[in-house]
PDB file of C-alpha atoms in Angstrom:
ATOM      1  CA  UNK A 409     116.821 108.716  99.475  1.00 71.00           C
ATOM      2  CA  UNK A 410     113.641 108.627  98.080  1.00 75.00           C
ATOM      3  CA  UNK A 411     110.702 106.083  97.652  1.00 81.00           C
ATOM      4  CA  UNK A 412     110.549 104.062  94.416  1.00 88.00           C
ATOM      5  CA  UNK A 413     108.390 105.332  91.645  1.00 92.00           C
ATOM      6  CA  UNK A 414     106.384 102.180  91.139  1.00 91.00           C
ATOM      7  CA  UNK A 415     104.527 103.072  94.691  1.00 90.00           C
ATOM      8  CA  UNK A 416     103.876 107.129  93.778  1.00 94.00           C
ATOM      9  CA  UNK A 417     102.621 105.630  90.446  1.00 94.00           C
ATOM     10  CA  UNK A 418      99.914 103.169  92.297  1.00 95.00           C
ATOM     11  CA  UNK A 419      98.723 106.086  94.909  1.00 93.00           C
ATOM     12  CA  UNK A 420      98.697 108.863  92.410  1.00 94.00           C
ATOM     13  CA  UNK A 421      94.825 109.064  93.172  1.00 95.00           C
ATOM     14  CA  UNK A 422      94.944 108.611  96.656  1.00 95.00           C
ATOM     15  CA  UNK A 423      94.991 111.151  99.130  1.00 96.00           C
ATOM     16  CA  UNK A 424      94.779 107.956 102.190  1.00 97.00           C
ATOM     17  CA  UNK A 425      97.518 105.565 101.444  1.00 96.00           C
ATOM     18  CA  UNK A 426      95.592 102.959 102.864  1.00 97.00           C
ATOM     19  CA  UNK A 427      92.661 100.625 102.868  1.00 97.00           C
ATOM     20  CA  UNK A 428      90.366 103.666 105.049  1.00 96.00           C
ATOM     21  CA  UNK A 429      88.232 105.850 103.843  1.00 96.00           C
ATOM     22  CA  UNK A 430      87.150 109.536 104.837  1.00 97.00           C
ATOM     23  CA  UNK A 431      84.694 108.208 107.535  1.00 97.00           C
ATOM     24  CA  UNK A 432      86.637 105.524 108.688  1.00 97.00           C
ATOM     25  CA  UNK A 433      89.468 108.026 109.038  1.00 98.00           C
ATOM     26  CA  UNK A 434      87.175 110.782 110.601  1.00 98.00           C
ATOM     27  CA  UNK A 435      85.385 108.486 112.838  1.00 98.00           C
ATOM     28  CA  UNK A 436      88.898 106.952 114.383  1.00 98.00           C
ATOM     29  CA  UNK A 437      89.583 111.000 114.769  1.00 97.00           C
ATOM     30  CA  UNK A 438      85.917 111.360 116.694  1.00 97.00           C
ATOM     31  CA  UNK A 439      86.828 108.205 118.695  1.00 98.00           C
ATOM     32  CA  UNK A 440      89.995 109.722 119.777  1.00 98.00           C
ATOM     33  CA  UNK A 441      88.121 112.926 121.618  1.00 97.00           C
ATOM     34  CA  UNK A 442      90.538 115.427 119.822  1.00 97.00           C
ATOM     35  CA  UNK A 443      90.962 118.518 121.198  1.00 96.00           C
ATOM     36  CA  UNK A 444      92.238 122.086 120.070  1.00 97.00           C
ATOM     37  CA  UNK A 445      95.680 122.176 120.322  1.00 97.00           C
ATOM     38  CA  UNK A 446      96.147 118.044 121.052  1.00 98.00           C
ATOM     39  CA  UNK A 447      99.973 117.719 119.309  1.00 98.00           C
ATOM     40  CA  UNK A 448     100.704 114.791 116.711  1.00 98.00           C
ATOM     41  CA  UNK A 449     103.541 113.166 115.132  1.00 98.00           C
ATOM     42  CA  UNK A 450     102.833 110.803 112.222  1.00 98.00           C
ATOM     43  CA  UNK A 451     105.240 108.643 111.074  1.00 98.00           C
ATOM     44  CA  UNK A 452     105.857 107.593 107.495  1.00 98.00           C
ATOM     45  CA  UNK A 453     102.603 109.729 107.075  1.00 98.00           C
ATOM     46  CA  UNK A 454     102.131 109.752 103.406  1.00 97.00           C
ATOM     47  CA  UNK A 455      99.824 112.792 101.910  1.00 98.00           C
ATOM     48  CA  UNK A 456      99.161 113.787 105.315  1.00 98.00           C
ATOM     49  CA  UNK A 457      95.954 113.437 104.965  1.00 98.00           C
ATOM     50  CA  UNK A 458      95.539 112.338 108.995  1.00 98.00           C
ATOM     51  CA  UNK A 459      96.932 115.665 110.257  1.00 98.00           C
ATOM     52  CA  UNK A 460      95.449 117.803 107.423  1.00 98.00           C
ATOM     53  CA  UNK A 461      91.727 116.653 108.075  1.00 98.00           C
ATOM     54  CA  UNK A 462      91.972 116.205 111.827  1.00 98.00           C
ATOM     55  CA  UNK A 463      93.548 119.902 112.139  1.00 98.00           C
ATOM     56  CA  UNK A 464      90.804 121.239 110.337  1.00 98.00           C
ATOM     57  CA  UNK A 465      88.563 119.297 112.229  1.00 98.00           C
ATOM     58  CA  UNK A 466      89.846 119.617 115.321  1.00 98.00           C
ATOM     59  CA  UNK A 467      92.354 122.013 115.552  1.00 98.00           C
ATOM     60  CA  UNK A 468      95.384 119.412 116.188  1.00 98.00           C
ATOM     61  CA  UNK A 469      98.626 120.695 115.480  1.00 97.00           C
ATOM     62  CA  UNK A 470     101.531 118.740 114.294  1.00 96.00           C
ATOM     63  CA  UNK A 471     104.021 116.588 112.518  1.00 98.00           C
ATOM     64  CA  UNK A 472     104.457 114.405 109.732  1.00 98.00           C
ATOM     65  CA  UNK A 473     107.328 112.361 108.134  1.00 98.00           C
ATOM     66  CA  UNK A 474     107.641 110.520 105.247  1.00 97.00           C
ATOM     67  CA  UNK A 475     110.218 109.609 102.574  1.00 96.00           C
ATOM     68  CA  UNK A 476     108.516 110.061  99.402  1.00 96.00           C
ATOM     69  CA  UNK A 477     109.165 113.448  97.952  1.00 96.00           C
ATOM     70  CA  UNK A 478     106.519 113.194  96.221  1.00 96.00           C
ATOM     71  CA  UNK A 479     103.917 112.086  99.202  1.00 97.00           C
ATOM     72  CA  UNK A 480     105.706 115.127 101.184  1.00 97.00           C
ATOM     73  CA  UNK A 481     104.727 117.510  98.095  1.00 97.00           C
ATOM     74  CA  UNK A 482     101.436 116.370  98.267  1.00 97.00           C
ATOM     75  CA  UNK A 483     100.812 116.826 101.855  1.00 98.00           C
ATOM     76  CA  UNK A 484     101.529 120.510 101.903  1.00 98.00           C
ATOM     77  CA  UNK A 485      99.367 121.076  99.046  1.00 98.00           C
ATOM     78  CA  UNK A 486      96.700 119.667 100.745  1.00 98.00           C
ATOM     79  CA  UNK A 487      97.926 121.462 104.070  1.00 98.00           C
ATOM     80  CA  UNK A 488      97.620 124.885 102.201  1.00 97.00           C
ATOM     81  CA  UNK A 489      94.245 123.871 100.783  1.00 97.00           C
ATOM     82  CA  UNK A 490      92.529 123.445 103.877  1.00 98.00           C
ATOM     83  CA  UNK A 491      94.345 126.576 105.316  1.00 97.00           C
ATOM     84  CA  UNK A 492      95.771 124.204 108.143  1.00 97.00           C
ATOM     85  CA  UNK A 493      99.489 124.577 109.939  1.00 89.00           C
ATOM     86  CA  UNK A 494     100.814 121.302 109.311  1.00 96.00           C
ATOM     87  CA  UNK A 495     104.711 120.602 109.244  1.00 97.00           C
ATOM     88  CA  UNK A 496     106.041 117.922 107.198  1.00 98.00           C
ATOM     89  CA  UNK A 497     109.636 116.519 106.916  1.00 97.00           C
ATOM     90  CA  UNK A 498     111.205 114.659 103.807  1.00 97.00           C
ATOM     91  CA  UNK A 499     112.970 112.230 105.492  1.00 96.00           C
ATOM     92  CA  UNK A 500     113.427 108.411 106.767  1.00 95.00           C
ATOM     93  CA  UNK A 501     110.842 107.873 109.786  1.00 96.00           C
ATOM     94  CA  UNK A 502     112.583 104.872 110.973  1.00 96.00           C
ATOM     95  CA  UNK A 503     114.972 106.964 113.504  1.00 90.00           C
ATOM     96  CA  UNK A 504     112.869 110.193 114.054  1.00 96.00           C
ATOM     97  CA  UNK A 505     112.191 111.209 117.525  1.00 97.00           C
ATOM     98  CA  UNK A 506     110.252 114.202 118.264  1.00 97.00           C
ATOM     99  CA  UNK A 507     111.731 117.742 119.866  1.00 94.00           C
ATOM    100  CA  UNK A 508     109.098 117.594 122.459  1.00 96.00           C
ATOM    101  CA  UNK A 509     106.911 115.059 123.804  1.00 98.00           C
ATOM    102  CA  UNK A 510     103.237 115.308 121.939  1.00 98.00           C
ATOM    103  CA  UNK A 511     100.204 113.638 122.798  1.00 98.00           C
ATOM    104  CA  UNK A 512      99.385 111.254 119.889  1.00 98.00           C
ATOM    105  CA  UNK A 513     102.386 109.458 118.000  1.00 98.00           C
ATOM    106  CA  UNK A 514     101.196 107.758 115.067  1.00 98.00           C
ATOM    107  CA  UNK A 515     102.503 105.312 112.384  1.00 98.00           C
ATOM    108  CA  UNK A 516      99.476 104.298 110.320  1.00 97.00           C
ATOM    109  CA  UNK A 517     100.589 101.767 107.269  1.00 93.00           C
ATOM    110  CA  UNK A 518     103.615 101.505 107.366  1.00 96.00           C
ATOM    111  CA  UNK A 519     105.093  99.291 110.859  1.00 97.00           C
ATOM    112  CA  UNK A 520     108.071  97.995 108.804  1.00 95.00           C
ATOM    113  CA  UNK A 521     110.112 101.301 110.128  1.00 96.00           C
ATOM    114  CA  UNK A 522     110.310  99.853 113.451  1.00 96.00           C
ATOM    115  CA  UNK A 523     110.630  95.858 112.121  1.00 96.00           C
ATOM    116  CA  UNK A 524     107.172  95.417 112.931  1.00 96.00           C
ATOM    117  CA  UNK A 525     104.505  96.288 115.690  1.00 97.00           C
ATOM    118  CA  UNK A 526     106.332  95.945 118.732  1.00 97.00           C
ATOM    119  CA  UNK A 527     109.256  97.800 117.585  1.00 98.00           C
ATOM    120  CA  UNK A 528     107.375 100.307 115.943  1.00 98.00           C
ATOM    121  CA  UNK A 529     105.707 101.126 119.511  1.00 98.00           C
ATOM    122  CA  UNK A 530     108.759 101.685 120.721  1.00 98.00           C
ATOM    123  CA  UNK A 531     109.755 103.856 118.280  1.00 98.00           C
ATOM    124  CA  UNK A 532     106.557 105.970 118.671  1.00 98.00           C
ATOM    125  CA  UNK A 533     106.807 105.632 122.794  1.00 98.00           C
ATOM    126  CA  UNK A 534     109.907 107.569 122.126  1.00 98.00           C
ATOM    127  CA  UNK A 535     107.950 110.790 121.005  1.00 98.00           C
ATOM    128  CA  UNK A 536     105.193 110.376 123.952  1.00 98.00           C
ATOM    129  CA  UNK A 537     104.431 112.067 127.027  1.00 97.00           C
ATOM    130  CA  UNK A 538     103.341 110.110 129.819  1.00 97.00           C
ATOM    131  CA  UNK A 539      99.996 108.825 129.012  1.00 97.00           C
ATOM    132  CA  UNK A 540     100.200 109.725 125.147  1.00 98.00           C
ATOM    133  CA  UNK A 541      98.218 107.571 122.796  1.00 98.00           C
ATOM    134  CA  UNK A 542     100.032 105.578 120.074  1.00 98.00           C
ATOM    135  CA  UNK A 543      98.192 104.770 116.893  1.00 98.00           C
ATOM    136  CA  UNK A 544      99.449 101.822 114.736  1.00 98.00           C
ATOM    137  CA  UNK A 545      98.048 100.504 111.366  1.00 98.00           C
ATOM    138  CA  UNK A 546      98.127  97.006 110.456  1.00 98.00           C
ATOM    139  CA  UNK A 547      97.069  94.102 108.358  1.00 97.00           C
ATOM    140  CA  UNK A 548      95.840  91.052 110.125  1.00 97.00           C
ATOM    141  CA  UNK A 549      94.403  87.947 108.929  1.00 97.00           C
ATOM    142  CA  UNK A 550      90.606  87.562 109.107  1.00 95.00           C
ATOM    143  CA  UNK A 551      90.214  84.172 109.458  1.00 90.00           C
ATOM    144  CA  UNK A 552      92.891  80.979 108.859  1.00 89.00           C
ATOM    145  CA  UNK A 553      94.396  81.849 104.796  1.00 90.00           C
ATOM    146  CA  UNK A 554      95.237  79.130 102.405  1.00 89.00           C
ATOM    147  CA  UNK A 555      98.606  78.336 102.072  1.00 90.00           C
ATOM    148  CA  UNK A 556      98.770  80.003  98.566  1.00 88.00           C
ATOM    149  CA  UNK A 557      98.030  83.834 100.579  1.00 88.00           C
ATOM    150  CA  UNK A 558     100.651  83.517 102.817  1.00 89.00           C
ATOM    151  CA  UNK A 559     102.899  84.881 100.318  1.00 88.00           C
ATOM    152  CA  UNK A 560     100.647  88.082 100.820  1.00 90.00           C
ATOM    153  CA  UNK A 561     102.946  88.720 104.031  1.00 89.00           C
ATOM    154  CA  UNK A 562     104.162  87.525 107.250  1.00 89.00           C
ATOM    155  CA  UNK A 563     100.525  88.671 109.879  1.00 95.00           C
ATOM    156  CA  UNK A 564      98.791  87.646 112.351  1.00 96.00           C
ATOM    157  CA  UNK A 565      94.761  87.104 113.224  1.00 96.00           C
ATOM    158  CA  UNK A 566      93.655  90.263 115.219  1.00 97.00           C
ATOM    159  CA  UNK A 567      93.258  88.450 118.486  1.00 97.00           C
ATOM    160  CA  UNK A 568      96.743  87.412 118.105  1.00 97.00           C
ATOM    161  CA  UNK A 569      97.780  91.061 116.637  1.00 97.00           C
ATOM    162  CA  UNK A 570      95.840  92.320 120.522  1.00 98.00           C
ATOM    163  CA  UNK A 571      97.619  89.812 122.095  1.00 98.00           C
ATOM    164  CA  UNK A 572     101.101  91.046 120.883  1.00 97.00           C
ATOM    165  CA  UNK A 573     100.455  94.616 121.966  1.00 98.00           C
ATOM    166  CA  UNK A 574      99.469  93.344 125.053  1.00 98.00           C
ATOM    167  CA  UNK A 575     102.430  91.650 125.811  1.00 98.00           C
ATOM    168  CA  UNK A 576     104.337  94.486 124.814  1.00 98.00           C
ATOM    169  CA  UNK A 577     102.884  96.537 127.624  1.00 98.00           C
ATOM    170  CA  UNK A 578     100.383  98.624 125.709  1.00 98.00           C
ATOM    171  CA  UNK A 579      96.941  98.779 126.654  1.00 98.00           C
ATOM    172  CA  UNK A 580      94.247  98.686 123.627  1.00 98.00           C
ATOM    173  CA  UNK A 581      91.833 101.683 124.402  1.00 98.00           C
ATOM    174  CA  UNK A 582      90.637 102.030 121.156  1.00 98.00           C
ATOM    175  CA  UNK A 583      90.160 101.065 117.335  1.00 98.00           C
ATOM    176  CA  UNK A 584      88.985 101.163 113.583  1.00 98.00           C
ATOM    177  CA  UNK A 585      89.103  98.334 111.426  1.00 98.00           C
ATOM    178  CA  UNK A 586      88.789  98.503 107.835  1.00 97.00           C
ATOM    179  CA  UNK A 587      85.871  96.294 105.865  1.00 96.00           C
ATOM    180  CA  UNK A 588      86.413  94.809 102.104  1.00 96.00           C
ATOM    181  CA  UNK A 589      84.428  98.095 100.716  1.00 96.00           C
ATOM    182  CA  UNK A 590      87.596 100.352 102.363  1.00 97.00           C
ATOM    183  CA  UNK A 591      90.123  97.812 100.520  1.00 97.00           C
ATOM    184  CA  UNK A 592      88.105  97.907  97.266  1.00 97.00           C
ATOM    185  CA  UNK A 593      88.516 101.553  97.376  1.00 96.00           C
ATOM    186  CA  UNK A 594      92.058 101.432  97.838  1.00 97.00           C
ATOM    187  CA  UNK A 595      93.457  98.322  96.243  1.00 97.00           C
ATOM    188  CA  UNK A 596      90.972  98.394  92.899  1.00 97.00           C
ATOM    189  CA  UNK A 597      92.323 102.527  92.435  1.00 97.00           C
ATOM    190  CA  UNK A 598      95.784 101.422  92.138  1.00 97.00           C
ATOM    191  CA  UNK A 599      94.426  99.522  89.326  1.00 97.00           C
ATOM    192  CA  UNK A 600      93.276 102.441  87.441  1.00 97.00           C
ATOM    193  CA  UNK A 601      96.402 104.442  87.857  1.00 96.00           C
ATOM    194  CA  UNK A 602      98.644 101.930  86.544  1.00 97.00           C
ATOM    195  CA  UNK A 603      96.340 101.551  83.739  1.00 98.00           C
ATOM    196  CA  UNK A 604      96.132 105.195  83.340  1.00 97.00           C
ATOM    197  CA  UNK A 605     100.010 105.509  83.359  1.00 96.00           C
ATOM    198  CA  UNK A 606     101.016 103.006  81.120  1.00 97.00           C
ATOM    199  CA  UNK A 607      98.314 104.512  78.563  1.00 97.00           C
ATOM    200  CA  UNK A 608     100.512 108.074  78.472  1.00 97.00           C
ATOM    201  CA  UNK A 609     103.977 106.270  79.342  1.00 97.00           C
ATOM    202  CA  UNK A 610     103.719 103.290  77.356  1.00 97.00           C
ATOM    203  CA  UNK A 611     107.343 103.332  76.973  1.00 97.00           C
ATOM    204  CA  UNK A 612     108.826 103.871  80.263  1.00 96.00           C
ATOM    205  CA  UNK A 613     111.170 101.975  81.813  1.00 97.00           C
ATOM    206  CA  UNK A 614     108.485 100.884  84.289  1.00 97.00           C
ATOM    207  CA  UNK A 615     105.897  99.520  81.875  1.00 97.00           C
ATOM    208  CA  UNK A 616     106.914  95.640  81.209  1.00 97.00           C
ATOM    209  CA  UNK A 617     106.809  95.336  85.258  1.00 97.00           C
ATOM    210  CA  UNK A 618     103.397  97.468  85.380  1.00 97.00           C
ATOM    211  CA  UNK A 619     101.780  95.653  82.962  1.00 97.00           C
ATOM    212  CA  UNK A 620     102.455  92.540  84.253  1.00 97.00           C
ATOM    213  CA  UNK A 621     101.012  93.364  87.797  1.00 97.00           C
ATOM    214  CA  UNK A 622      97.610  94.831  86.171  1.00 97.00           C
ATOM    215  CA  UNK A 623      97.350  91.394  84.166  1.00 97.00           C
ATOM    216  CA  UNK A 624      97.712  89.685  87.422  1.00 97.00           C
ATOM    217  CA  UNK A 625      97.041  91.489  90.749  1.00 96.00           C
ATOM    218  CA  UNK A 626      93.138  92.117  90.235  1.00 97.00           C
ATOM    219  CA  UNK A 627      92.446  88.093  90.660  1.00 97.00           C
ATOM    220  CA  UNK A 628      95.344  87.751  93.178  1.00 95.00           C
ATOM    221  CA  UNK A 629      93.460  90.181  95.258  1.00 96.00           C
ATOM    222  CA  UNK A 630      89.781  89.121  94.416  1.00 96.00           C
ATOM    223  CA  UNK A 631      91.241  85.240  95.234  1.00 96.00           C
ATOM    224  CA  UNK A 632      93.509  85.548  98.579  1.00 94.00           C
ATOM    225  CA  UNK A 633      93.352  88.768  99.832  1.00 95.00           C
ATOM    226  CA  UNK A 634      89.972  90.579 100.470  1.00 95.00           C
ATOM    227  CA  UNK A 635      88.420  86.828 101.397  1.00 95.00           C
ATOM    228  CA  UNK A 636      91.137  86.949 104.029  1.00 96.00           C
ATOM    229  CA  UNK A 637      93.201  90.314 105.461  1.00 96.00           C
ATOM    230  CA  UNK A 638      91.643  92.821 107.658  1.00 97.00           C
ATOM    231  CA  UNK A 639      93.534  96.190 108.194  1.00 98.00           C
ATOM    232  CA  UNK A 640      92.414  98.536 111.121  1.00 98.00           C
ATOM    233  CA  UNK A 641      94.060 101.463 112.886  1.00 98.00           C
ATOM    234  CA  UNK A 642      94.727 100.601 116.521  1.00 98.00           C
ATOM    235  CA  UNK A 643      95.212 103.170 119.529  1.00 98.00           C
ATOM    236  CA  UNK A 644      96.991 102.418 122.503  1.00 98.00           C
ATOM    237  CA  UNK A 645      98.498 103.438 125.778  1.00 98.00           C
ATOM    238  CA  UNK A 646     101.636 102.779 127.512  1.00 98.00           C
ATOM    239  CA  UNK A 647     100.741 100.627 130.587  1.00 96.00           C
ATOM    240  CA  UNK A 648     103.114 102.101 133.461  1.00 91.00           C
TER     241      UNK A 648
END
């Protein structure tokens, strides 16, 4: 099982698959009061570029999981780049439990494993010790869409996105949102590698599909979705 190649093709550039940059991921790290040693488990974690920086920032050790073969390639490249000891699995996230409880259980992106927010906090409860933080990533809507973004996907507004967690049990003790310069930087990239690929593949089976989302997805996104979605990383604690 492996990740279709229409996603690798859009984050060929990236190293965060999502709409955060360095400093936004390095100041949620900062917020987080990381310590040598603190253990991590990050689901569906892409490049790994979470536990690669923070270990070499902070001397976290830990574990990443993600289906792509690709992504999981890329992540120990980068590990053995920054001379960090970083495990990563090829594998579906959806079921993965870790050996031993760790301190910080993430799943930054990517909440459909666990059907969505609350079940993905269960999931990543699963991995916790007793007063472990749990970091989630999700869109949220900004302000009330028009009815023509809703297609975008099924969110919420943050306060109801708090709410939720809340409900669920989970106390919110900490977060980073994302800003429309964070999405530019990852949305408006994916443009450029599509480009870029169908330029040296212009006769892949991929292409037709391709080239119909560059000719339409710049002024989908410039009309209903930076106007509208917010994204943030949010960190939270079992309540007991």
């Amino acid at each position: 099982m492996d990740l279709p190649r229409h996603h690798t093709i859009r984050e060929s550039s990236h190293r965060i698959l999502d709409p955060f940059t360095d400093a936004q991921l390095a100041t949620l790290g900062r917020a987080l009061h990381l310590t040598p040693g603190t253990t991590l488990l990050d689901l569906a974690c892409g490049k790994g570029e979470l536990l690669c920086t923070w270990a070499r920032d902070h001397g976290t050790v830990g574990t990443g999981v993600d289906l792509s073969t690709v992504f999981v390639a890329a992540a120990r490249e980068r590990a053995a780049s920054l001379g960090v000891e970083v495990t990563f699995v090829q594998g579906d996230a959806s079921g993965y439990v870790a050996e031993s409880a760790v301190d910080i259980a993430s799943c930054v992106g990517a909440t459909w494993i666990g059907g969505g927010v609350v079940g993905t906090l269960d999931l990543l409860g699963r991995s916790l010790r007793p007063g472990g933080i749990a970091l989630v990533g999700e869109p949220f809507w900004r302000t009330d869409p028009p009815e023509a973004a809703l297609a975008i996907g099924d969110f919420v507004t943050l306060p109801a996105l708090v709410e939720q967690t809340r409900d669920a049990g989970w106390d919110l003790v900490e977060m980073v949102l994302a800003d429309e310069a964070s999405w530019d930087r990852y949305v408006a990239a994916q443009w450029l590698n599509v480009r870029r690929f169908l330029d040296e593949n212009p006769d892949d089976e991929l292409a037709p599909a391709l080239r119909h989302e560059l000719s339409t997805a710049p002024l989908e996104y410039v009309t209903h979705q930076r106007p509208y979605l917010g994204w943030g990383v949010f960190a939270l604690v079992r309540r007991p």
